[in-house]
Coordinates of C-alpha atoms in Angstrom, one line a residue:
Chain A
X561 CA -113.0 -14.3 -61.7
X562 CA -112.5 -13.2 -58.7
X563 CA -111.7 -17.4 -56.7
X564 CA -109.1 -16.0 -55.5
X565 CA -107.4 -12.1 -55.5
X566 CA -104.5 -12.5 -53.0
X567 CA -106.5 -10.2 -50.0
X568 CA -108.2 -12.8 -48.8
X569 CA -106.5 -14.9 -47.6
X570 CA -108.1 -16.9 -44.2
X571 CA -107.9 -16.0 -40.5
X572 CA -105.5 -17.9 -39.1
X573 CA -107.7 -20.5 -37.1
X574 CA -108.2 -21.9 -41.0
X575 CA -104.5 -23.2 -41.6
X576 CA -102.8 -25.9 -40.7
X577 CA -100.7 -25.4 -37.3
X578 CA -96.5 -26.8 -38.8
X579 CA -94.5 -28.3 -36.9
X580 CA -91.6 -26.8 -37.3
X581 CA -89.9 -24.2 -39.0
X582 CA -89.2 -26.3 -41.8
X583 CA -93.1 -27.8 -42.2
X584 CA -94.1 -24.5 -42.9
X585 CA -92.0 -24.1 -45.9
X586 CA -93.6 -27.7 -46.8
X587 CA -96.9 -26.8 -46.2
X588 CA -96.6 -23.5 -47.6
X589 CA -95.0 -24.7 -51.2
X590 CA -97.9 -27.4 -51.8
X591 CA -99.5 -24.2 -52.1
X592 CA -97.7 -22.3 -53.9
X593 CA -96.9 -25.5 -56.7
X594 CA -101.4 -25.8 -56.4
X595 CA -101.4 -22.5 -57.8
X596 CA -99.0 -21.3 -59.7
X597 CA -98.9 -24.5 -61.6
X598 CA -101.3 -26.8 -60.9
X599 CA -99.7 -29.7 -59.6
X600 CA -98.1 -31.0 -56.7
X601 CA -96.4 -34.3 -55.4
X602 CA -94.9 -36.5 -53.1
X603 CA -91.7 -36.4 -55.1
X604 CA -91.7 -32.5 -54.9
X605 CA -91.3 -33.0 -51.5
X606 CA -88.9 -35.1 -51.3
X607 CA -86.7 -33.5 -54.3
X608 CA -86.9 -30.1 -52.6
X609 CA -86.3 -30.4 -49.0
X610 CA -83.8 -33.1 -48.4
X611 CA -86.7 -35.5 -47.1
X612 CA -88.7 -38.5 -46.9
X613 CA -91.2 -39.8 -48.6
X614 CA -93.5 -40.8 -45.5
X615 CA -92.2 -37.4 -44.5
X616 CA -93.4 -35.8 -47.4
X617 CA -96.6 -37.7 -46.5
X618 CA -97.2 -36.4 -43.4
X619 CA -97.1 -33.2 -45.4
X620 CA -99.4 -33.4 -48.1
X621 CA -101.9 -35.0 -44.7
X622 CA -101.2 -32.0 -43.1
X623 CA -102.4 -29.6 -45.7
X624 CA -105.1 -31.9 -47.9
X625 CA -106.9 -32.0 -43.7
X626 CA -106.7 -27.2 -43.8
X627 CA -107.8 -27.3 -47.4
X628 CA -109.6 -30.7 -48.7
X629 CA -111.3 -28.8 -50.9
X630 CA -108.2 -27.4 -53.1
X631 CA -106.3 -30.5 -54.4
X632 CA -107.1 -34.1 -56.2
X633 CA -105.1 -36.7 -56.6
X634 CA -104.9 -37.7 -60.2
X635 CA -103.9 -41.1 -60.2
X636 CA -103.5 -41.0 -64.3
X637 CA -100.5 -38.4 -63.4
X638 CA -99.9 -39.7 -59.8
X639 CA -100.4 -36.5 -58.7
X640 CA -102.2 -34.4 -56.9
X641 CA -103.9 -31.2 -58.9
X642 CA -105.8 -28.1 -58.0
X643 CA -109.2 -28.2 -57.5
X644 CA -111.4 -25.8 -59.6
X645 CA -112.0 -24.5 -55.7
X646 CA -109.0 -23.7 -55.1
X647 CA -108.2 -21.2 -52.6
X648 CA -104.2 -19.5 -51.5
X649 CA -104.6 -21.0 -47.7
X650 CA -101.1 -18.4 -47.9
X651 CA -99.4 -14.9 -48.2
X652 CA -96.4 -16.9 -50.1
X653 CA -98.6 -17.7 -52.5
X654 CA -99.6 -13.6 -53.1
X655 CA -100.1 -13.4 -57.1
X656 CA -97.2 -10.2 -56.5
X657 CA -94.9 -12.3 -54.7
X658 CA -94.8 -15.3 -58.0
X659 CA -94.4 -12.3 -60.0
X660 CA -91.9 -10.7 -57.6
X661 CA -90.4 -13.9 -57.9
X662 CA -90.1 -14.9 -61.5
X663 CA -88.3 -11.7 -61.9
X664 CA -85.9 -12.6 -59.4
X665 CA -84.7 -15.4 -60.6
X666 CA -85.4 -14.1 -64.3
X667 CA -82.7 -11.0 -63.4
X668 CA -80.7 -14.3 -61.0
X669 CA -81.5 -12.1 -58.2
X670 CA -82.4 -15.1 -56.4
X671 CA -81.2 -18.3 -56.9
X672 CA -83.4 -21.1 -57.5
X673 CA -83.1 -23.0 -54.1
X674 CA -85.4 -20.3 -52.5
X675 CA -87.7 -20.1 -55.0
X676 CA -90.7 -22.4 -54.7
X677 CA -91.3 -22.2 -58.7
X678 CA -90.9 -25.2 -60.2
X679 CA -91.9 -24.8 -64.0
X680 CA -91.1 -21.7 -65.1
X681 CA -93.1 -19.7 -67.9
X682 CA -90.5 -17.4 -71.1
X683 CA -89.5 -14.5 -69.4
X684 CA -88.5 -10.7 -70.7
X685 CA -88.1 -8.1 -68.2
X686 CA -87.2 -4.6 -69.6
X687 CA -83.8 -4.1 -68.8
X688 CA -82.4 -1.3 -66.5
X689 CA -78.6 0.0 -67.5
X690 CA -77.9 0.6 -63.7
X691 CA -75.5 0.2 -61.7
X692 CA -74.9 -2.1 -59.3
X693 CA -75.2 -0.7 -55.8
X694 CA -71.0 -2.6 -54.1
X695 CA -71.3 -4.8 -51.3
X696 CA -68.7 -3.6 -49.3
X697 CA -70.7 0.3 -49.2
X698 CA -74.0 -0.7 -48.6
X699 CA -72.5 -2.7 -45.2
X700 CA -70.6 0.3 -44.5
X701 CA -73.9 2.6 -45.0
X702 CA -75.9 -0.2 -43.4
X703 CA -73.7 -0.3 -40.2
X704 CA -73.4 3.5 -39.7
X705 CA -77.2 3.7 -39.6
X706 CA -77.9 0.2 -37.0
X707 CA -75.7 2.7 -34.6
X708 CA -75.8 5.7 -35.5
X709 CA -72.8 7.1 -36.8
X710 CA -71.0 9.7 -39.1
X711 CA -69.9 8.8 -42.3
X712 CA -67.4 9.4 -44.0
X713 CA -67.5 9.5 -47.8
X714 CA -66.6 11.3 -51.6
X715 CA -68.7 11.8 -53.3
X716 CA -69.6 13.0 -56.9
X717 CA -72.8 15.0 -57.3
X718 CA -74.0 16.9 -60.0
X719 CA -72.2 21.0 -59.3
X720 CA -69.1 20.1 -58.8
X721 CA -66.7 18.4 -61.3
X722 CA -64.1 16.1 -59.1
X723 CA -65.9 14.1 -56.3
X724 CA -66.1 16.1 -52.9
X725 CA -65.8 15.4 -49.0
X726 CA -68.7 15.2 -47.3
X727 CA -69.9 14.5 -43.7
X728 CA -72.6 12.2 -43.3
X729 CA -75.7 11.1 -41.4
X730 CA -77.4 8.5 -43.1
X731 CA -80.5 7.5 -41.2
X732 CA -82.3 5.6 -44.4
X733 CA -82.6 4.0 -47.8
X734 CA -84.8 4.6 -50.8
X735 CA -85.2 3.6 -54.5
X736 CA -86.4 5.9 -56.5
X737 CA -87.4 3.0 -59.1
X738 CA -84.3 3.1 -60.7
X739 CA -81.6 3.6 -58.4
X740 CA -80.2 2.7 -54.6
X741 CA -80.2 6.2 -52.5
X742 CA -79.5 6.8 -49.1
X743 CA -81.4 9.3 -46.5
X744 CA -78.8 11.5 -44.7
X745 CA -78.2 14.9 -43.1
X746 CA -75.0 16.1 -44.7
X747 CA -72.9 17.9 -42.2
X748 CA -71.7 20.7 -45.3
X749 CA -74.4 21.5 -46.2
X750 CA -76.3 21.7 -43.0
X751 CA -78.9 19.6 -44.3
X752 CA -81.4 16.3 -44.2
X753 CA -80.5 14.9 -49.1
X754 CA -81.1 12.3 -50.9
X755 CA -77.2 10.5 -51.9
X756 CA -76.3 8.0 -54.8
X757 CA -74.7 5.2 -53.8
X758 CA -73.6 4.6 -56.2
X759 CA -72.2 7.9 -56.7
X760 CA -70.6 7.9 -53.6
X761 CA -66.7 5.9 -52.4
X762 CA -64.0 5.5 -50.0
X763 CA -66.4 5.5 -46.7
X764 CA -65.7 5.6 -43.0
X765 CA -68.1 5.3 -40.5
X766 CA -67.0 7.6 -37.7
X767 CA -68.4 8.9 -34.0
X768 CA -72.6 8.9 -32.9
X769 CA -73.6 11.3 -35.1
X770 CA -76.5 14.1 -33.1
X771 CA -78.9 14.4 -35.8
X772 CA -81.6 12.5 -35.0
X773 CA -83.7 11.4 -37.6
X774 CA -87.1 12.6 -36.3
X775 CA -85.8 16.3 -37.6
X776 CA -86.2 15.1 -41.7
X777 CA -88.9 16.6 -42.1
X778 CA -89.3 15.7 -45.8
X779 CA -89.0 12.1 -44.8
X780 CA -91.4 11.8 -42.4
X781 CA -94.4 14.1 -44.5
X782 CA -96.0 11.9 -45.9
X783 CA -98.0 13.8 -49.4
X784 CA -101.4 12.0 -51.6
X785 CA -100.8 12.8 -55.3
X786 CA -104.7 11.7 -56.7
X787 CA -103.9 11.2 -60.9
X788 CA -106.2 10.0 -63.3
X789 CA -106.6 8.9 -67.7
X790 CA -105.0 12.5 -69.5
X791 CA -108.3 14.1 -70.5
X792 CA -106.7 14.7 -73.7
X793 CA -107.0 10.6 -74.8
X794 CA -110.0 9.5 -76.3
X795 CA -112.9 7.8 -74.0
X796 CA -111.7 3.6 -74.5
X797 CA -107.8 5.0 -74.3
X798 CA -109.0 6.2 -70.9
X799 CA -110.4 3.5 -70.0
X800 CA -107.3 0.7 -71.5
X801 CA -104.7 2.7 -68.1
X802 CA -107.7 3.0 -66.2
X803 CA -107.4 -0.6 -65.8
X804 CA -103.5 -0.6 -66.5
X805 CA -103.2 1.7 -63.0
X806 CA -106.4 0.4 -61.2
X807 CA -108.2 3.5 -60.6
X808 CA -111.7 3.2 -60.0
X809 CA -114.2 5.9 -60.9
X810 CA -111.5 7.2 -63.2
X811 CA -109.4 8.6 -60.4
X812 CA -106.0 6.7 -58.2
X813 CA -104.6 8.1 -55.4
X814 CA -101.7 7.0 -54.1
X815 CA -98.9 8.1 -50.4
X816 CA -95.9 9.4 -51.2
X817 CA -93.2 10.9 -48.9
X818 CA -92.0 14.7 -49.6
X819 CA -88.6 13.6 -50.0
X820 CA -89.4 11.1 -52.5
X821 CA -92.2 13.6 -54.8
X822 CA -89.7 14.8 -57.0
X823 CA -88.6 10.3 -58.2
X824 CA -92.1 9.6 -58.2
X825 CA -93.4 12.7 -60.4
X826 CA -90.4 11.5 -62.0
X827 CA -91.7 7.5 -62.9
X828 CA -94.7 9.1 -63.2
X829 CA -93.4 11.4 -66.4
X830 CA -95.7 13.9 -64.2
X831 CA -93.0 16.6 -63.6
X832 CA -94.2 19.4 -66.3
X833 CA -97.6 19.9 -66.0
X834 CA -99.5 18.6 -68.7
X835 CA -101.5 20.1 -71.5
X836 CA -103.7 18.9 -74.3
X837 CA -100.6 18.1 -76.1
X838 CA -99.3 15.8 -74.0
X839 CA -101.9 12.9 -73.8
X840 CA -100.1 10.4 -76.1
X841 CA -96.6 11.1 -73.7
X842 CA -98.3 11.2 -71.1
X843 CA -101.0 9.2 -70.4
X844 CA -101.8 10.7 -66.9
X845 CA -102.3 13.9 -65.1
X846 CA -101.8 14.5 -61.7
X847 CA -105.5 15.9 -60.4
X848 CA -104.3 17.8 -57.2
X849 CA -101.5 19.4 -58.7
X850 CA -102.1 22.5 -57.1
X851 CA -102.2 21.3 -53.6
X852 CA -99.2 19.6 -54.0
X853 CA -96.8 22.7 -55.6
X854 CA -95.8 24.4 -52.8
X855 CA -94.4 20.6 -51.2
X856 CA -93.2 20.6 -55.4
X857 CA -91.7 24.5 -54.8
X858 CA -89.8 23.6 -51.6
X859 CA -87.5 20.4 -52.9
X860 CA -86.2 22.4 -55.8
X861 CA -84.4 24.8 -53.5
X862 CA -81.9 22.5 -52.5
X863 CA -82.9 19.0 -55.4
X864 CA -80.9 15.7 -54.2
X865 CA -77.1 16.9 -53.1
Chain B
X1385 CA -64.2 -0.8 -51.8
X1386 CA -63.9 -4.3 -54.3
X1387 CA -63.4 -5.7 -50.7
X1388 CA -66.8 -8.6 -50.6
X1389 CA -67.6 -7.9 -54.8
X1390 CA -71.7 -10.2 -56.1
X1391 CA -69.2 -11.5 -58.6
X1392 CA -66.3 -13.2 -56.7
X1393 CA -68.5 -16.0 -55.4
X1394 CA -66.6 -18.6 -53.8
X1395 CA -66.6 -22.4 -56.1
X1396 CA -68.6 -24.7 -55.2
X1397 CA -65.5 -26.8 -53.8
X1398 CA -64.7 -24.5 -50.8
X1399 CA -68.8 -23.9 -49.3
X1400 CA -69.5 -26.0 -47.3
X1401 CA -72.3 -29.4 -48.0
X1402 CA -74.8 -29.3 -45.8
X1403 CA -77.0 -31.9 -45.2
X1404 CA -80.0 -30.8 -46.4
X1405 CA -82.2 -29.2 -47.5
X1406 CA -83.0 -27.2 -43.9
X1407 CA -79.6 -26.8 -43.4
X1408 CA -78.0 -25.9 -46.4
X1409 CA -80.4 -22.5 -45.5
X1410 CA -79.3 -21.8 -42.2
X1411 CA -75.6 -21.8 -43.6
X1412 CA -77.1 -19.0 -45.5
X1413 CA -79.2 -17.5 -43.1
X1414 CA -76.2 -17.3 -40.8
X1415 CA -74.4 -15.7 -44.2
X1416 CA -76.6 -13.5 -44.6
X1417 CA -76.8 -11.9 -41.4
X1418 CA -73.8 -12.0 -41.0
X1419 CA -72.6 -9.6 -44.1
X1420 CA -75.8 -7.0 -43.5
X1421 CA -75.8 -7.0 -39.8
X1422 CA -72.0 -7.7 -39.1
X1423 CA -73.7 -10.1 -35.9
X1424 CA -75.6 -13.7 -35.7
X1425 CA -75.5 -16.0 -32.9
X1426 CA -77.2 -19.4 -32.0
X1427 CA -80.4 -18.1 -30.9
X1428 CA -81.4 -16.1 -33.7
X1429 CA -80.7 -19.5 -35.4
X1430 CA -82.7 -21.4 -33.0
X1431 CA -85.7 -19.0 -33.1
X1432 CA -85.6 -18.8 -36.1
X1433 CA -85.8 -22.0 -38.0
X1434 CA -87.5 -23.4 -34.2
X1435 CA -84.1 -25.7 -34.1
X1436 CA -82.7 -27.0 -30.5
X1437 CA -79.0 -25.5 -28.9
X1438 CA -77.3 -28.0 -30.4
X1439 CA -78.3 -28.5 -34.0
X1440 CA -78.0 -23.8 -33.9
X1441 CA -73.9 -24.6 -32.0
X1442 CA -73.5 -27.2 -35.6
X1443 CA -74.4 -25.1 -38.2
X1444 CA -71.7 -22.6 -36.8
X1445 CA -69.2 -24.9 -36.3
X1446 CA -69.8 -26.2 -40.0
X1447 CA -69.3 -22.2 -41.1
X1448 CA -67.2 -21.1 -39.6
X1449 CA -65.1 -24.4 -40.8
X1450 CA -65.5 -23.3 -43.9
X1451 CA -64.8 -19.8 -43.2
X1452 CA -63.0 -19.0 -40.3
X1453 CA -61.5 -15.5 -41.8
X1454 CA -65.6 -14.4 -42.2
X1455 CA -66.6 -14.9 -38.3
X1456 CA -64.9 -14.2 -34.9
X1457 CA -66.2 -14.2 -31.4
X1458 CA -68.1 -11.4 -29.4
X1459 CA -68.7 -12.4 -25.7
X1460 CA -69.9 -9.1 -25.0
X1461 CA -72.4 -8.9 -26.9
X1462 CA -72.2 -13.5 -26.9
X1463 CA -72.6 -13.1 -30.8
X1464 CA -70.4 -14.0 -33.2
X1465 CA -69.8 -10.9 -35.4
X1466 CA -68.2 -9.8 -39.0
X1467 CA -64.4 -10.1 -39.1
X1468 CA -62.7 -6.9 -41.8
X1469 CA -62.0 -9.7 -43.7
X1470 CA -65.2 -11.3 -44.3
X1471 CA -66.1 -12.7 -47.8
X1472 CA -69.6 -14.0 -48.2
X1473 CA -69.4 -17.5 -48.5
X1474 CA -73.3 -18.1 -51.0
X1475 CA -74.7 -16.2 -53.6
X1476 CA -77.9 -16.0 -51.1
X1477 CA -76.2 -13.5 -49.3
X1478 CA -75.4 -11.1 -52.6
X1479 CA -76.5 -7.2 -52.9
X1480 CA -79.5 -7.3 -55.3
X1481 CA -80.8 -10.2 -53.4
X1482 CA -80.8 -8.4 -50.2
X1483 CA -81.9 -5.2 -51.5
X1484 CA -84.8 -6.4 -53.5
X1485 CA -85.8 -8.3 -50.1
X1486 CA -86.0 -5.1 -48.5
X1487 CA -88.2 -3.8 -51.0
X1488 CA -89.9 -7.3 -50.8
X1489 CA -90.7 -6.4 -46.9
X1490 CA -91.7 -3.1 -47.2
X1491 CA -94.6 -3.4 -49.6
X1492 CA -95.3 -6.8 -48.3
X1493 CA -94.8 -9.0 -51.4
X1494 CA -92.6 -10.7 -49.1
X1495 CA -93.6 -12.1 -46.3
X1496 CA -91.0 -12.1 -43.0
X1497 CA -90.7 -16.1 -42.2
X1498 CA -89.1 -16.0 -46.1
X1499 CA -86.8 -13.4 -45.7
X1500 CA -83.6 -13.9 -43.6
X1501 CA -83.3 -9.6 -42.9
X1502 CA -83.6 -9.2 -38.8
X1503 CA -83.1 -5.2 -39.0
X1504 CA -84.1 -3.2 -41.4
X1505 CA -83.2 1.0 -42.0
X1506 CA -86.4 3.2 -42.2
X1507 CA -87.3 2.4 -46.5
X1508 CA -88.7 4.6 -49.0
X1509 CA -90.5 3.0 -52.0
X1510 CA -91.3 5.2 -55.2
X1511 CA -94.9 3.9 -55.1
X1512 CA -95.9 3.0 -58.4
X1513 CA -99.6 3.2 -58.3
X1514 CA -100.3 0.3 -61.2
X1515 CA -103.3 -2.1 -60.3
X1516 CA -102.5 -5.9 -58.7
X1517 CA -102.7 -9.2 -61.3
X1518 CA -105.1 -11.0 -60.4
X1519 CA -104.4 -14.3 -59.5
X1520 CA -107.0 -16.0 -61.0
X1521 CA -105.8 -14.7 -64.2
X1522 CA -102.8 -15.6 -64.3
X1523 CA -102.8 -19.0 -63.5
X1524 CA -105.1 -19.6 -65.7
X1525 CA -102.6 -18.1 -68.6
X1526 CA -99.8 -19.9 -66.5
X1527 CA -102.0 -23.1 -67.6
X1528 CA -102.5 -22.5 -71.1
X1529 CA -98.7 -21.4 -71.4
X1530 CA -97.8 -24.7 -69.7
X1531 CA -100.4 -26.3 -72.0
X1532 CA -99.8 -24.8 -75.0
X1533 CA -103.7 -24.5 -75.6
X1534 CA -105.1 -21.0 -77.1
X1535 CA -107.6 -18.8 -74.5
X1536 CA -110.6 -17.2 -74.9
X1537 CA -110.9 -13.3 -73.2
X1538 CA -112.2 -10.0 -73.5
X1539 CA -109.4 -7.7 -73.8
X1540 CA -109.7 -3.6 -73.1
X1541 CA -107.8 -1.9 -76.4
X1542 CA -106.8 1.9 -77.1
X1543 CA -108.6 2.0 -79.8
X1544 CA -112.2 0.2 -80.1
X1545 CA -114.3 1.5 -77.1
X1546 CA -115.9 -1.7 -75.5
X1547 CA -113.7 -4.8 -74.5
X1548 CA -113.3 -6.6 -77.4
X1549 CA -113.8 -11.1 -78.3
X1550 CA -110.1 -11.8 -78.2
X1551 CA -108.6 -15.3 -78.9
X1552 CA -105.3 -15.8 -78.3
X1553 CA -102.6 -18.4 -77.8
X1554 CA -100.0 -17.3 -75.6
X1555 CA -95.9 -18.0 -74.6
X1556 CA -94.5 -15.4 -72.1
X1557 CA -95.0 -13.4 -69.6
X1558 CA -93.3 -9.6 -70.1
X1559 CA -92.6 -6.3 -66.9
X1560 CA -92.7 -3.3 -68.9
X1561 CA -91.1 -1.4 -65.4
X1562 CA -94.6 -1.1 -64.3
X1563 CA -96.8 -3.4 -66.3
X1564 CA -96.8 -7.0 -67.0
X1565 CA -98.1 -8.0 -70.6
X1566 CA -98.6 -12.4 -71.5
X1567 CA -96.8 -12.8 -75.4
X1568 CA -99.1 -14.0 -77.4
X1569 CA -100.5 -14.7 -80.9
X1570 CA -103.3 -13.1 -81.4
X1571 CA -105.8 -14.6 -84.0
X1572 CA -107.7 -11.8 -83.9
X1573 CA -104.9 -9.6 -86.3
X1574 CA -102.9 -12.6 -87.1
X1575 CA -100.0 -11.8 -85.4
X1576 CA -97.7 -11.5 -82.5
X1577 CA -98.9 -8.9 -79.6
X1578 CA -98.9 -8.0 -75.8
X1579 CA -101.7 -7.7 -73.9
X1580 CA -100.8 -5.9 -70.6
X1581 CA -102.4 -8.4 -67.8
X1582 CA -104.9 -6.1 -66.4
X1583 CA -106.9 -5.4 -69.5
X1584 CA -107.8 -8.8 -69.8
X1585 CA -111.5 -10.8 -68.8
X1586 CA -113.4 -13.6 -68.8
X1587 CA -111.2 -16.2 -69.6
X1588 CA -111.9 -20.2 -70.6
X1589 CA -108.6 -22.3 -71.5
X1590 CA -109.6 -23.9 -75.1
X1591 CA -108.0 -25.9 -77.7
X1592 CA -105.0 -26.6 -78.4
X1593 CA -103.1 -23.9 -79.8
X1594 CA -101.1 -24.5 -83.9
X1595 CA -99.3 -21.4 -83.1
X1596 CA -95.9 -22.4 -82.6
X1597 CA -94.1 -19.3 -80.4
X1598 CA -90.7 -19.6 -82.7
X1599 CA -92.4 -18.0 -84.6
X1600 CA -92.4 -15.1 -82.5
X1601 CA -89.7 -13.2 -84.3
X1602 CA -90.0 -9.8 -82.3
X1603 CA -89.8 -11.9 -78.7
X1604 CA -86.8 -13.5 -80.1
X1605 CA -84.7 -11.5 -81.6
X1606 CA -82.2 -9.6 -79.0
X1607 CA -81.0 -5.8 -80.2
X1608 CA -78.1 -4.5 -78.7
X1609 CA -78.8 -0.8 -77.0
X1610 CA -75.8 1.7 -76.8
X1611 CA -76.8 5.2 -74.7
X1612 CA -74.0 7.5 -72.6
X1613 CA -74.9 11.0 -70.2
X1614 CA -76.6 13.7 -73.0
X1615 CA -73.9 15.0 -74.3
X1616 CA -75.3 18.4 -73.1
X1617 CA -74.9 18.6 -69.7
X1618 CA -71.3 19.7 -68.4
X1619 CA -69.0 17.7 -67.7
X1620 CA -70.0 16.8 -63.8
X1621 CA -73.5 16.4 -64.3
X1622 CA -72.5 13.6 -67.1
X1623 CA -69.7 11.8 -64.7
X1624 CA -72.3 11.3 -61.7
X1625 CA -74.8 9.7 -64.8
X1626 CA -71.6 8.3 -65.5
X1627 CA -71.5 6.5 -62.4
X1628 CA -75.7 5.5 -61.8
X1629 CA -75.0 3.8 -64.9
X1630 CA -71.8 2.3 -63.9
X1631 CA -70.3 3.1 -67.5
X1632 CA -67.3 2.3 -68.7
X1633 CA -65.5 4.8 -70.9
X1634 CA -68.7 7.0 -70.6
X1635 CA -70.6 3.9 -72.3
X1636 CA -73.1 1.2 -71.6
X1637 CA -74.6 -1.4 -73.7
X1638 CA -77.0 -3.7 -73.0
X1639 CA -79.8 -6.3 -74.5
X1640 CA -83.3 -6.3 -75.3
X1641 CA -85.2 -7.5 -76.6
X1642 CA -86.8 -6.3 -80.1
X1643 CA -90.7 -6.5 -78.4
X1644 CA -89.3 -5.3 -76.0
X1645 CA -87.8 -2.1 -77.7
X1646 CA -90.7 0.4 -76.4
X1647 CA -91.2 -0.1 -73.1
X1648 CA -86.7 0.5 -72.7
X1649 CA -86.8 3.6 -74.4
X1650 CA -90.0 4.8 -72.8
X1651 CA -88.9 3.3 -69.6
X1652 CA -85.0 5.6 -69.7
X1653 CA -87.2 8.2 -72.3
X1654 CA -85.4 7.9 -74.9
X1655 CA -88.4 7.8 -76.9
X1656 CA -88.0 11.2 -79.7
X1657 CA -84.8 11.3 -80.2
X1658 CA -82.5 13.6 -77.9
X1659 CA -81.6 17.7 -79.0
X1660 CA -79.3 19.7 -77.6
X1661 CA -82.5 20.9 -75.0
X1662 CA -83.2 17.4 -73.6
X1663 CA -80.5 17.2 -71.5
X1664 CA -81.9 18.6 -67.9
X1665 CA -84.9 15.6 -68.7
X1666 CA -83.3 13.3 -70.7
X1667 CA -80.6 12.9 -68.5
X1668 CA -79.1 9.3 -71.4
X1669 CA -78.6 9.5 -74.5
X1670 CA -78.8 7.0 -77.6
X1671 CA -75.7 6.6 -79.5
X1672 CA -77.0 3.7 -81.1
X1673 CA -80.1 5.2 -82.8
X1674 CA -79.8 4.8 -86.8
X1675 CA -78.7 1.6 -86.3
X1676 CA -81.6 0.9 -83.9
X1677 CA -84.4 3.1 -86.0
X1678 CA -85.4 0.0 -88.7
X1679 CA -86.6 -1.6 -85.2
X1680 CA -88.6 0.9 -84.1
X1681 CA -90.7 1.7 -87.2
X1682 CA -91.7 -2.3 -87.4
X1683 CA -93.0 -1.4 -83.9
X1684 CA -94.9 1.5 -84.4
X1685 CA -97.0 -0.1 -87.7
X1686 CA -98.1 -2.1 -85.3
X1687 CA -97.6 -1.4 -81.0
X1688 CA -99.8 -3.1 -78.3
X1689 CA -102.9 -4.9 -79.1

């Protein structure tokens, strides 16, 4: 089962040396199609890259010199096919990369020409009805971060009925699993906060800011979360959940910025302390809650902007 | 604020005609860098694509002939810069595409050479401690779907303590917001079910299946979900949530496969009927729950594999 796991891509020494960016793409295309679609022929290269047949032959030769064990020619279907010993040469053929690409194609985030996917299985993606970020708002925020400037905004918070004028000094972006935020110093509240980008309007880039992102302690503090399957579940359900989360000896650990702790707990349904009744809903528990409680309390006094 | 929204990319007639796949990439690179980083010069093209300076000049000319209003030359920084009237030419420069790319780079799903991102802001992504799907398992399942074959598997379900032998006929893949599933006919349970890929092991591709994916009614049935902000929240919080979800006149509608309904409700925290107390936790309510209840009940008798 472990024949071609993603973590064992060969060192650079073993991979073919492309003569150009374009050839690099084509060698990766060959590797990708073999891994995920089981076959490749020269016409695939000609059609996708608008190259000549002789160029396609050169590319295939270059690939098979580097990895002769990966492919064999099947005269019946006039294609090179993946061998049972196939090992991907490039991280571009990684499993997560492939799945992300399927998802991005399905949700029209990726244009087909950017993708190496030829044959696509039927896909179902759980829809998220979140608002798209507006391009102009995002590019304005990016400019402010890049140039270290303040931005004048109107922000719809959760506390006041109308949007409030806020001058912010943004320094980073965050994705909470659902929505994109900009992380910024709020000159009104005099503190670093999260602003949901979809709630920001009327933006103008101002002067250089005097705020240093180094002072955003919660952003830079990394915390460790330790989770396990919910102990109130029957053993077989715990086993299944351990597989889902890739747990090792019943637990898994991961890092999270202090600033993102609430969102991580929310995403994993761990905001409220678990009890015996919560197994079916929560599935997992946070083993080091006591250790994290002071960090949770700190956020509770502030929450988002 | 609506100057360059993603939905109004010009028709094909207005976009430049690239002479090759490679030039198509380079024109899109110019558009992308102008939109998201505000500037581009010929050296950026030379460095990224390993092309000559004259080729880079040709590319920039081709781009600016098609969209002279998008860029101007700034002699001070020896670069072309984005104008205030900039309108992206290509879907490759879309906002969701850009954000997806930032996220994929940050989580190492995307290799930098595949991305057009040059300057990257600081990013925080809420971590999801889910297990990576194994490449060999995924490519075996893909092969079975492509060739219409059965697969012999061992599956760790939630009901029996040990993994159980299952012969399945897979026909599609699904992402529930957290985990990847394969959608398959289970020859043991004689029904179409979801199998979490991370719980499948020991797989062998078998003979052609006699199962038609057309018979998977729950997969092919599309349901409409209608949500609104939770009515027990104060008006200002409802306003903020309406912005988060891109609601129009207080509601938003989206489609979901019947087979994915549980996951969608879970992801949105709408599995249990909302009451007045649940506003702070749930934030949103499902307006057409009564209409969907028969579909929910159907799934409850079966759940996942």
